[in-house]
Tab-separated table of C-alpha atoms in Angstrom:
chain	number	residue	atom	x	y	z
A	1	UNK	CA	0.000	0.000	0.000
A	2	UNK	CA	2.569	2.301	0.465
A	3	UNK	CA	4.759	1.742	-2.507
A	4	UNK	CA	1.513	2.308	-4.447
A	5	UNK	CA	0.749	5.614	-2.698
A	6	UNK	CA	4.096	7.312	-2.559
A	7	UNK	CA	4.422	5.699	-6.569
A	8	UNK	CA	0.999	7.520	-7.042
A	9	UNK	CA	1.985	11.064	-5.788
A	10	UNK	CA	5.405	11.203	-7.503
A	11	UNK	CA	3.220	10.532	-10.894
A	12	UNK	CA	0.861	13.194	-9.946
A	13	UNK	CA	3.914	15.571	-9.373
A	14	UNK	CA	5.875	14.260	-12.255
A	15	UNK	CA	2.869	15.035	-14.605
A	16	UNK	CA	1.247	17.968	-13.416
A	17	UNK	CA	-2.558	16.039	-13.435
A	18	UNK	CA	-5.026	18.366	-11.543
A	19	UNK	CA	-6.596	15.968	-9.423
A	20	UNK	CA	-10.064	16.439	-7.093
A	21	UNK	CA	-9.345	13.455	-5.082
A	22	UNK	CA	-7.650	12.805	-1.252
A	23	UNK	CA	-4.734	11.962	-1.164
A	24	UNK	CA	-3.015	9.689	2.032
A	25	UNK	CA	0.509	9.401	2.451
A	26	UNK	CA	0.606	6.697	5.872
A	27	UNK	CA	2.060	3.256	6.668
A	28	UNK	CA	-1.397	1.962	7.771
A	29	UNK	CA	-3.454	2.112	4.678
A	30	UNK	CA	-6.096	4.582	6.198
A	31	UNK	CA	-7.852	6.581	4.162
A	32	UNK	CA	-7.162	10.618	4.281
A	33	UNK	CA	-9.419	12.858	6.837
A	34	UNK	CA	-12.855	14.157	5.386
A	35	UNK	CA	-11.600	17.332	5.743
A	36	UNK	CA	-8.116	17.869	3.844
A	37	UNK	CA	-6.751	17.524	0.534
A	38	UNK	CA	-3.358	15.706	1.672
A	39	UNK	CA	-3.382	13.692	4.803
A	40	UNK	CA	0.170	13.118	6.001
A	41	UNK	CA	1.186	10.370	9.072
A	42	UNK	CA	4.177	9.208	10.660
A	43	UNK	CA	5.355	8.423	13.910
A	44	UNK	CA	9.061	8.888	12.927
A	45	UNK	CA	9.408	11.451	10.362
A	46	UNK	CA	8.255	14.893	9.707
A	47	UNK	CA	7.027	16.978	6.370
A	48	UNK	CA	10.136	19.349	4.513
A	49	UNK	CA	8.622	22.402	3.265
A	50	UNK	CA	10.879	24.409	0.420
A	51	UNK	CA	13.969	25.334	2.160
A	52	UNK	CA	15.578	28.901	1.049
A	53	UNK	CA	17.891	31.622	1.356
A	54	UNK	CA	16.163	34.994	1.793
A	55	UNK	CA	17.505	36.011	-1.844
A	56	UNK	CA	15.550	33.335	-2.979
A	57	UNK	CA	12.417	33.730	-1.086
A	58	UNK	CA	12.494	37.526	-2.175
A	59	UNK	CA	13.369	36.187	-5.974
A	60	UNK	CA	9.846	34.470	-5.994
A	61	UNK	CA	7.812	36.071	-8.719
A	62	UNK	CA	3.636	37.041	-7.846
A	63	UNK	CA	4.008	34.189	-4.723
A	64	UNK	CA	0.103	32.731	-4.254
A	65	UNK	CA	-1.534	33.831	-0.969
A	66	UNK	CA	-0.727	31.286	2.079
A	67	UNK	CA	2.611	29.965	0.253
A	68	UNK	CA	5.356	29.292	2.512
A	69	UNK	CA	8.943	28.427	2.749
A	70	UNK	CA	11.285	27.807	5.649
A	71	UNK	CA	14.308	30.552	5.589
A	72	UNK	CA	17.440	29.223	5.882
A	73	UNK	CA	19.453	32.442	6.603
A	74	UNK	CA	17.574	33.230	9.673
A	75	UNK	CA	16.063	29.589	10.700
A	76	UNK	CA	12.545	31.058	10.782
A	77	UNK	CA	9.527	29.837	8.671
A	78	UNK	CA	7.762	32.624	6.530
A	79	UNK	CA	3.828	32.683	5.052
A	80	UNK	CA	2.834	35.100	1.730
A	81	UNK	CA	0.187	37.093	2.219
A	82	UNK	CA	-1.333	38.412	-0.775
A	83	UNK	CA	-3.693	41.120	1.162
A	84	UNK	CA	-0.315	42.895	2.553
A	85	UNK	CA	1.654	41.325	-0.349
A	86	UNK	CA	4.743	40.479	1.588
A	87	UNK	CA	6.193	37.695	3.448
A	88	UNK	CA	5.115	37.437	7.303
A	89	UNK	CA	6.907	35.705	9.491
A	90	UNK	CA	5.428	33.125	11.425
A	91	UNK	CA	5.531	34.108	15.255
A	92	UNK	CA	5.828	30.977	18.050
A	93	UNK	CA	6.635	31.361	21.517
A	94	UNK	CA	10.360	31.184	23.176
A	95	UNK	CA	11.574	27.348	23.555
A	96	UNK	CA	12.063	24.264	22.291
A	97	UNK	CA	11.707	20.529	22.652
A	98	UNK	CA	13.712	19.131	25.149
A	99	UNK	CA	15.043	15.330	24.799
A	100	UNK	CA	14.324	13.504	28.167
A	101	UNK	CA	16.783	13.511	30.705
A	102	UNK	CA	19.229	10.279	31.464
A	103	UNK	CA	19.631	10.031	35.349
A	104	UNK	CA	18.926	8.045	38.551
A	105	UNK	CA	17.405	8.654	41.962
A	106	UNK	CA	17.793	4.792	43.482
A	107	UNK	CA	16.565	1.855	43.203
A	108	UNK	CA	14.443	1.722	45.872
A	109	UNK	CA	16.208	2.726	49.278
A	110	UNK	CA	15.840	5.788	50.736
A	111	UNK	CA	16.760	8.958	48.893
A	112	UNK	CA	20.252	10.592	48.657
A	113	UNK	CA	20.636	13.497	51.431
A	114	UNK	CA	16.743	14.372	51.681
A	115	UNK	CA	15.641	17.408	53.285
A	116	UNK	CA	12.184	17.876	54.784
A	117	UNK	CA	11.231	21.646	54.495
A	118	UNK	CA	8.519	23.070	56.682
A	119	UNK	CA	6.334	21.922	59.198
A	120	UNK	CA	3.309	19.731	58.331
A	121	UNK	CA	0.188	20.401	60.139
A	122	UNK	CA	-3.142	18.474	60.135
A	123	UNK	CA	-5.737	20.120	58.199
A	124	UNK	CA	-3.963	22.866	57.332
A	125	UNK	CA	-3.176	23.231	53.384
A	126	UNK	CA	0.488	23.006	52.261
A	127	UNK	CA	2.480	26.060	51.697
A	128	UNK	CA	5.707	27.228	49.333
A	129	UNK	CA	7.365	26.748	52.155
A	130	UNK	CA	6.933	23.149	52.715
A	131	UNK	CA	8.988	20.865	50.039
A	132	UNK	CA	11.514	18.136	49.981
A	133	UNK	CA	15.101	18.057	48.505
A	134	UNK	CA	16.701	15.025	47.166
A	135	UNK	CA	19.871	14.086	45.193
A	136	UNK	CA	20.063	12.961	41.711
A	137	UNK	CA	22.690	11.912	39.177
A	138	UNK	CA	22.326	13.604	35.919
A	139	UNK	CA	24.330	11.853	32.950
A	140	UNK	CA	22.583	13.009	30.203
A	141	UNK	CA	20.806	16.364	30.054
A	142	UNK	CA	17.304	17.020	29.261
A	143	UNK	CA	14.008	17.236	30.893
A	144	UNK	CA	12.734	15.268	34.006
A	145	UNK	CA	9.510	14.861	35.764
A	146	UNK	CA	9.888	13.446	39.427
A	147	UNK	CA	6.056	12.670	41.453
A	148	UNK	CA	4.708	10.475	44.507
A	149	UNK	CA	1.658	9.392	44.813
A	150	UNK	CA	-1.023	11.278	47.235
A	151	UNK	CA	-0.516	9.768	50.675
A	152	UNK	CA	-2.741	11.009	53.736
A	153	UNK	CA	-4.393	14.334	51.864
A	154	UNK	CA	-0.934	15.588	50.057
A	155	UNK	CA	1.342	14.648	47.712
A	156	UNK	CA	5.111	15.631	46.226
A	157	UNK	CA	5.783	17.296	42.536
A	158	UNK	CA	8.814	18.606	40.427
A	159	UNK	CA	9.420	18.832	37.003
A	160	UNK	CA	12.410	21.048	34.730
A	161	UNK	CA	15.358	20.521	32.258
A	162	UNK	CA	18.939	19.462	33.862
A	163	UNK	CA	21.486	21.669	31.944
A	164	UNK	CA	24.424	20.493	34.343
A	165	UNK	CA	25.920	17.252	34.166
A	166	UNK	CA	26.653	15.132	37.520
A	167	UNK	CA	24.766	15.231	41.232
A	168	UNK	CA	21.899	17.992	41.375
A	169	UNK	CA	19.795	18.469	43.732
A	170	UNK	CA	15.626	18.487	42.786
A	171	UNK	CA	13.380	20.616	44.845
A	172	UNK	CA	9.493	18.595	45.152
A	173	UNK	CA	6.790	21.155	45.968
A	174	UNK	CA	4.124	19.768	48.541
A	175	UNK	CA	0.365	19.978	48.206
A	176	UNK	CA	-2.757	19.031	49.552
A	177	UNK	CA	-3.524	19.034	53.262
A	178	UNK	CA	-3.023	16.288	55.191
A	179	UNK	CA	-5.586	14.621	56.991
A	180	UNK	CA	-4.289	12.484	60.463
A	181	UNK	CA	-1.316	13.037	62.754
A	182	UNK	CA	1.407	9.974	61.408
A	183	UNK	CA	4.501	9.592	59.643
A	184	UNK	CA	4.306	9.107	55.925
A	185	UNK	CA	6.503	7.235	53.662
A	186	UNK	CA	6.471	8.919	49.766
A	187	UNK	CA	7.905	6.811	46.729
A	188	UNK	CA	9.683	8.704	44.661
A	189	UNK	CA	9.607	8.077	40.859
A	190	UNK	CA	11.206	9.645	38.260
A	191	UNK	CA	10.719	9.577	34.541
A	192	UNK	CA	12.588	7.971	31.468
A	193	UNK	CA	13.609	4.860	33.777
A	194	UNK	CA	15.283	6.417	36.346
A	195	UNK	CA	14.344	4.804	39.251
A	196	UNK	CA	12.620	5.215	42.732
A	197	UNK	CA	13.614	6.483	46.046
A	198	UNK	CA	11.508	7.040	49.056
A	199	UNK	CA	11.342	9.725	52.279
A	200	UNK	CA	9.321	10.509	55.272
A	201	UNK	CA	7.361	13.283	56.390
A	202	UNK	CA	5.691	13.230	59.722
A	203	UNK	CA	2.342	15.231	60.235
A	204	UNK	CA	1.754	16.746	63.617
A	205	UNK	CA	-1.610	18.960	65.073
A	206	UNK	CA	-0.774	22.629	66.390
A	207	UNK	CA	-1.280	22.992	69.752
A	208	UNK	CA	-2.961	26.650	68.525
A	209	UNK	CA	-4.667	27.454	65.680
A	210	UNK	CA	-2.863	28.367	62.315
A	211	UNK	CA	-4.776	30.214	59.879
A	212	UNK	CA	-5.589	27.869	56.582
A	213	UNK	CA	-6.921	24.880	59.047
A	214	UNK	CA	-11.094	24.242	59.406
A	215	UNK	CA	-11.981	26.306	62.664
A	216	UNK	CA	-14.577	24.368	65.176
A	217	UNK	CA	-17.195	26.618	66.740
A	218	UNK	CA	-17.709	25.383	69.971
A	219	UNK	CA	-21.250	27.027	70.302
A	220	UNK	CA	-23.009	24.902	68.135
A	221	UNK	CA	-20.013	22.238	66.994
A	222	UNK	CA	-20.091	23.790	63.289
A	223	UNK	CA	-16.825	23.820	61.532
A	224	UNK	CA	-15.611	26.785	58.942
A	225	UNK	CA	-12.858	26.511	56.280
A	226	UNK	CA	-10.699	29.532	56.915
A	227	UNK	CA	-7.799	31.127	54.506
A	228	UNK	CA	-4.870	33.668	54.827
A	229	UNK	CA	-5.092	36.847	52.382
A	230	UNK	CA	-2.009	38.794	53.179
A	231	UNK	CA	-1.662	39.466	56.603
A	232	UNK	CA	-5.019	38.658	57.463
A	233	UNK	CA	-7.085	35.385	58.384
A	234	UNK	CA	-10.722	35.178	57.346
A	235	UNK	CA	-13.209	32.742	57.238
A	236	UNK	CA	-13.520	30.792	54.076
A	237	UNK	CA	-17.437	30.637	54.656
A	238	UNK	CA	-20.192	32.820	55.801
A	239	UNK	CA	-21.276	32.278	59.384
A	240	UNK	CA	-25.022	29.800	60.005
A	241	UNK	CA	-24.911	30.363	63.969
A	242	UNK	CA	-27.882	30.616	65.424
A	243	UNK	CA	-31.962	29.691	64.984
A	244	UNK	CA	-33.891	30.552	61.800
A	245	UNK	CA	-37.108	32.590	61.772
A	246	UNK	CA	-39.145	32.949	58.467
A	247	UNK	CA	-38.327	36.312	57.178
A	248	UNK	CA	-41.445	37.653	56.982
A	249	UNK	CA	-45.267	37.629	58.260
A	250	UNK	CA	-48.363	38.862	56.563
A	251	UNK	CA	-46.279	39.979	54.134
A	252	UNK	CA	-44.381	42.129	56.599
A	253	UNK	CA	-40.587	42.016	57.534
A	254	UNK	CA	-40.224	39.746	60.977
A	255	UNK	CA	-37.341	41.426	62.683
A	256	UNK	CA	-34.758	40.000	64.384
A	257	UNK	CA	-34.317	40.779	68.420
A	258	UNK	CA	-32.422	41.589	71.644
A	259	UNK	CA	-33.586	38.045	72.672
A	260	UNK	CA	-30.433	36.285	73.877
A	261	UNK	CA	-30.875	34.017	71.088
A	262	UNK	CA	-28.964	34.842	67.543
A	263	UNK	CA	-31.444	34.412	65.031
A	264	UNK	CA	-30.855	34.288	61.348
A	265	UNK	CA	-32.660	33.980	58.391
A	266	UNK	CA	-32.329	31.240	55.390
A	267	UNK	CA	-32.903	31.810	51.977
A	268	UNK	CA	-36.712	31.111	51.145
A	269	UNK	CA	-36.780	30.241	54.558
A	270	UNK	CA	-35.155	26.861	54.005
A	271	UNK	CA	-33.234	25.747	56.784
A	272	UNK	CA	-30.993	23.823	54.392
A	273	UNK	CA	-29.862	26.608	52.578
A	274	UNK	CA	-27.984	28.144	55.259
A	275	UNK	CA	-25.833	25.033	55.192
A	276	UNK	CA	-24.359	25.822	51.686
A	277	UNK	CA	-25.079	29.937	51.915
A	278	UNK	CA	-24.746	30.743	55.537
A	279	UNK	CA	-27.506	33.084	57.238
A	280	UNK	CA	-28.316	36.479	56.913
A	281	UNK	CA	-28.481	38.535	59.747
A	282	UNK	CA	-30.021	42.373	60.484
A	283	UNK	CA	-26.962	44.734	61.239
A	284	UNK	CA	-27.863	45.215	64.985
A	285	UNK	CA	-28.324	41.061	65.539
A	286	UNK	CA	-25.276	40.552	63.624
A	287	UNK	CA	-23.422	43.141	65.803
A	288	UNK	CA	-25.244	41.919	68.937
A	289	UNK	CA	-26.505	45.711	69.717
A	290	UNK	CA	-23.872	47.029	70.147
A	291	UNK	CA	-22.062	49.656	68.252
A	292	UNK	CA	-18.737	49.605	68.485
A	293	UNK	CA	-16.301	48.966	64.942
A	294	UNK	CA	-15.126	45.691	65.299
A	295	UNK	CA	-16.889	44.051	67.730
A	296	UNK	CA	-17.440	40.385	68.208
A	297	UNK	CA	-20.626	40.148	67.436
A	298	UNK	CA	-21.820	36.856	66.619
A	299	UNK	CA	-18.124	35.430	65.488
A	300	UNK	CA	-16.432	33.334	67.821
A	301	UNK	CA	-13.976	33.849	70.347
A	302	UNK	CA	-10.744	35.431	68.699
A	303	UNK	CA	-13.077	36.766	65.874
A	304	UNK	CA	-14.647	40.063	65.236
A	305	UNK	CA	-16.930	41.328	62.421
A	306	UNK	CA	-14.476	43.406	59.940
A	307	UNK	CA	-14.736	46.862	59.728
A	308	UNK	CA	-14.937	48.771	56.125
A	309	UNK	CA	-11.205	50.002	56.046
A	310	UNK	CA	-10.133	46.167	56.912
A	311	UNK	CA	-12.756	45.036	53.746
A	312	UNK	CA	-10.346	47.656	51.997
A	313	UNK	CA	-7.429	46.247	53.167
A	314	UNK	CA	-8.301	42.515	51.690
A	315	UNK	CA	-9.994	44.672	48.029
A	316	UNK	CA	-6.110	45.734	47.861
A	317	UNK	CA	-4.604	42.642	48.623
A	318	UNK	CA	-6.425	40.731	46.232
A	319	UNK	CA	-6.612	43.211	43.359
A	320	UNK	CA	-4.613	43.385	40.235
A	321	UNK	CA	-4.755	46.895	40.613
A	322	UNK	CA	-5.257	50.057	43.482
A	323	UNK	CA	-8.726	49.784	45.298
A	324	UNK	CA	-9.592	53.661	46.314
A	325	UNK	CA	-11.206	53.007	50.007
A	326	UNK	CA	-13.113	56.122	49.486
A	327	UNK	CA	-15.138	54.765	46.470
A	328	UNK	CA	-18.551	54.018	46.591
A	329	UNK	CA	-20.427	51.209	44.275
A	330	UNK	CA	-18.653	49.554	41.961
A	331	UNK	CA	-14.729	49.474	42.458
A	332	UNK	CA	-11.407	47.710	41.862
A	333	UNK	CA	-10.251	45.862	38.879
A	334	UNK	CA	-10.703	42.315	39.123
A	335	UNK	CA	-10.997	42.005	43.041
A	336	UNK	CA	-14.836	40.788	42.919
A	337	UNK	CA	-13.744	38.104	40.023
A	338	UNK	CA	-10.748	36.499	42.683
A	339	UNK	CA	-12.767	36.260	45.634
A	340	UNK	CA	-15.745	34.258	43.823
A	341	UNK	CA	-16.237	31.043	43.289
A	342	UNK	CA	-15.104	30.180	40.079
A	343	UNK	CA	-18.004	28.030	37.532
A	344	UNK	CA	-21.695	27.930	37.443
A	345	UNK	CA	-22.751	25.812	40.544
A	346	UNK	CA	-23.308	28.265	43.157
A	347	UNK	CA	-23.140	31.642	40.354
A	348	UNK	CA	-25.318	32.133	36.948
A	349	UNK	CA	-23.347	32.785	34.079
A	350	UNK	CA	-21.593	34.517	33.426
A	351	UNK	CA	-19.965	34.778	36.603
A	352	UNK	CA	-17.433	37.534	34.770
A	353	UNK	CA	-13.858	36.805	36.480
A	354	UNK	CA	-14.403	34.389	38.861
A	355	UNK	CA	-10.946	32.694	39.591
A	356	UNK	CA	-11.241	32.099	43.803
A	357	UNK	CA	-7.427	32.909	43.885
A	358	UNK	CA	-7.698	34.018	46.591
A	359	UNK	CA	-9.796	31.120	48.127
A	360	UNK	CA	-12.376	33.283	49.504
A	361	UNK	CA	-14.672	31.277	48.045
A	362	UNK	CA	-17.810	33.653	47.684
A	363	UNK	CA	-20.956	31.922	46.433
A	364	UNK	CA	-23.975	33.640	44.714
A	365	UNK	CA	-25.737	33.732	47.947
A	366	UNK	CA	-28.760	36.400	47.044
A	367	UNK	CA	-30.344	39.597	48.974
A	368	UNK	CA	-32.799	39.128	51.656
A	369	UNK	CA	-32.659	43.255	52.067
A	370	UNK	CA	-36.363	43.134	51.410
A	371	UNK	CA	-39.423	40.974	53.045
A	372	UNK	CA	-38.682	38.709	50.479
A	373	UNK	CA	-35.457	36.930	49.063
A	374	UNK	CA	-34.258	37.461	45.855
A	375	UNK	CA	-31.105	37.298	43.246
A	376	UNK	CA	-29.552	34.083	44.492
A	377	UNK	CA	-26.988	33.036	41.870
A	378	UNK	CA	-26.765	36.457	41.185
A	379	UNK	CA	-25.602	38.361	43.806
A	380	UNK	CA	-23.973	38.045	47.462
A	381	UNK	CA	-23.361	40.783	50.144
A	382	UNK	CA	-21.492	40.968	54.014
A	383	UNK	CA	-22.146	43.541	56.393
A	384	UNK	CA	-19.124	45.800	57.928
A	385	UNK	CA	-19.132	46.605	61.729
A	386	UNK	CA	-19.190	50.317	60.356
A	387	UNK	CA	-21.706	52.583	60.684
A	388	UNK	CA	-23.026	54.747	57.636
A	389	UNK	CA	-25.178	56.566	60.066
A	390	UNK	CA	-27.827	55.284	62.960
A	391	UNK	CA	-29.997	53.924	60.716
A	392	UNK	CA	-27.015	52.750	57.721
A	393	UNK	CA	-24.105	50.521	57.653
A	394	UNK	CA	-21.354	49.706	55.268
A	395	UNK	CA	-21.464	46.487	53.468
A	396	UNK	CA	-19.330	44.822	50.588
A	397	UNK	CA	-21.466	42.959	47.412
A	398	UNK	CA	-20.195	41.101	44.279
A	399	UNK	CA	-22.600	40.456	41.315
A	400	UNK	CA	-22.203	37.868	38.713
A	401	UNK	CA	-22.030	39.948	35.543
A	402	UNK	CA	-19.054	42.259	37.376
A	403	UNK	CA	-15.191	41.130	38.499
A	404	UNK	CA	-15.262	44.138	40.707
A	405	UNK	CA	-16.679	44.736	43.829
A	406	UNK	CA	-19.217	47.152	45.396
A	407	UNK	CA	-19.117	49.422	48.659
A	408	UNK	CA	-22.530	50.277	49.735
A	409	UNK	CA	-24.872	51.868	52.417
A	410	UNK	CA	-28.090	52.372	50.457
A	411	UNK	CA	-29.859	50.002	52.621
A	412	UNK	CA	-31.257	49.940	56.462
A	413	UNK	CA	-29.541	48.456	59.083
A	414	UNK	CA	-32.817	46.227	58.478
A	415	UNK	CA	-31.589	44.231	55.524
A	416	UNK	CA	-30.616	40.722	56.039
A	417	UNK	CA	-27.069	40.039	54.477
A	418	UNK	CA	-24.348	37.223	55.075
A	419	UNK	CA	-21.515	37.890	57.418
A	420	UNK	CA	-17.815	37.038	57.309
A	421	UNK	CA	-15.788	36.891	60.387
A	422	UNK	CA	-12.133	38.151	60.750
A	423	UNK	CA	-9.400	36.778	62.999
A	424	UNK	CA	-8.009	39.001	65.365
């Protein structure tokens, strides 16, 4: 089949036939894709275009539109274009393919001089900090891929080119968060035969609470994810303390009270839904009538409710750009879009920005500003512990047609929204 096909083409080009048929050039006998003219496979070789000097190139006389050639002055490959009637280079981006690497890590033992970097807590999410050096012994240069497989919640990971011959030293970056307090034995394995090697890492729990681990509120037993932003600790989740009452009553708004009981409210007054959304909570319950910027209010012990300047301070950490602190509505660059959650299940599309790289995780919890509830998978909002005026507070919203965020104070200190704590 091949000697037929190759012995077809070189009549074709020989004689100059105009033909309308597909044409295959393959060791398999399959026929040529549906959609092209000349269908081209190998596993070991690769197509020649012309190859020629620039004199050449330039010597071409009325070149058709799309023609190329490879240049061999300048190693670069070149495409006519007949609209701008000159030859355009063809741009790619810096590198090129790397051979694999020849080299060993063991064959089995223990690695060469490993060390452990960083401490490994229990539940709390692995850090640049925390990695693992071991030895290798480079022969022939080239790339190299080194992994472990994911033991107890985390796992080990490096990859790059060796340009130096001999014993190097390979930096694996950790991630994951492990789960239990033990000692864990990783098998290393690296790529292109080069063998395993294995290390330990032993897990311990912090006597005190480090930001980045799940936070148990001993009031009711609930547990909150929490993350660090810069030099601040928040809660990865929006607070569900306390007892739900239905948010309204003969079509009026049911307030929330000095009671001695926190009471929230839950979207479409569904308790369930302030298990993935969190409550919302009138200013004054939320601050627990009291006043003061920064309070406790209904956070935990070590917590407090943050106050507009520290929102601020997390808009400018997370930010591409300068967040003015003095702006109200709409603000910021792309702040809103890295503190939501990124896809469609707890946001409608479009959900403009969302990335969560900053693992605030925000979810499209609604507005229940109202009597009723309203906008959920459209819209979310936290109240500040600062006042607008006695009957106004601050608050912070994201929307899910915006990557910024919003400053507000339109509302009552009657509105229902979620609440955030921060870590003091």
């Amino acid at each position: 089949m091949k000697t037929l096909k190759l012995f077809f083409v070189a009549i074709i080009l020989i004689s100059g036939i105009n033909l309308t048929a597909q044409i295959s050039i393959n060791t398999d006998g399959s026929d040529a894709d549906p959609t092209s003219m000349l269908d081209i496979k190998s596993s070991d070789k690769g197509l020649l275009i012309p190859r020629m000097t620039t004199a050449e190139i330039e010597a071409i006389y009325l070149p058709a539109d799309g023609l190329q050639v490879y240049n061999t002055d300048n190693g670069k490959l070149y495409i006519f274009v007949l609209g701008d009637f000159e030859w355009k280079e063809v741009s790619y981006t810096p590198g090129n393919i790397q051979p694999n690497a020849t080299y060993t890590i063991g064959t089995g033992g223990s690695c060469d001089n490993t060390v452990v970097h960083g401490v490994y807590y229990v539940s709390v999410v692995l850090k640049s900090y925390n990695y693992v050096t071991i030895e290798v012994n480079v022969s022939t240069l080239g790339q190299y891929t080194l992994t472990t497989d994911t033991i107890n919640g985390y796992s080990f990971y490096a990859s790059g080119v060796f340009t130096t011959a001999g014993v190097q030293t390979v930096d694996l970056a950790g991630s994951g968060i492990p789960v239990a307090e033990q000692t864990d034995i990783f098998t290393v394995t690296a790529n292109n035969n080069g063998g395993t090697c294995s290390f330990s890492v032993t897990t311990q729990v912090s006597a005190t609470f480090l930001c980045g681990m799940d936070f148990l509120d001993p009031r009711d037993g609930q547990w909150y994810s929490t993350v660090e932003i810069g030099s601040q600790c928040w809660m990865a989740e929006n607070m569900n303390i306390g007892v739900m009452i239905d948010k309204e009553t003969g079509g009026y708004t049911n307030h929330q009270t000095d009671n001695g009981i926190i009471e929230k409210y839950c979207y479409d007054n569904i308790p369930d839904s302030c298990d993935v959304y969190g409550g919302f909570y009138q200013w004054n319950e939320m601050m627990q009538y009291v006043t003061i910027e920064g309070s406790q209010g209904i956070c935990p012990t070590g917590w407090h409710i943050a106050s507009d300047l520290e929102w601020c301070t997390l808009e400018n950490e997370v930010d591409s750009g300068t967040v003015s602190c003095s702006t109200t509505g709409f603000r910021g660059t792309d702040v809103g879009g890295n503190l939501k959650e990124d896809g469609i299940n707890h946001w409608n599309t479009p959900n403009t920005g969302a990335t969560n790289s900053s693992g605030f995780s925000a979810l499209g919890a609604g507005s229940a500003t109202g009597y009723l509830f309203d906008f959920i998978g459209e819209h979310c909002s936290w109240w500040t512990s600062t006042e607008y005026n006695e009957t106004r507070a601050y608050y912070r919203y994201l929307v899910n047609w915006s990557a910024q965020i919003g400053q507000g104070y339109y509302g009552t200190k009657t509105g229902g929204h979620n609440v955030r704590c921060l870590k003091n």
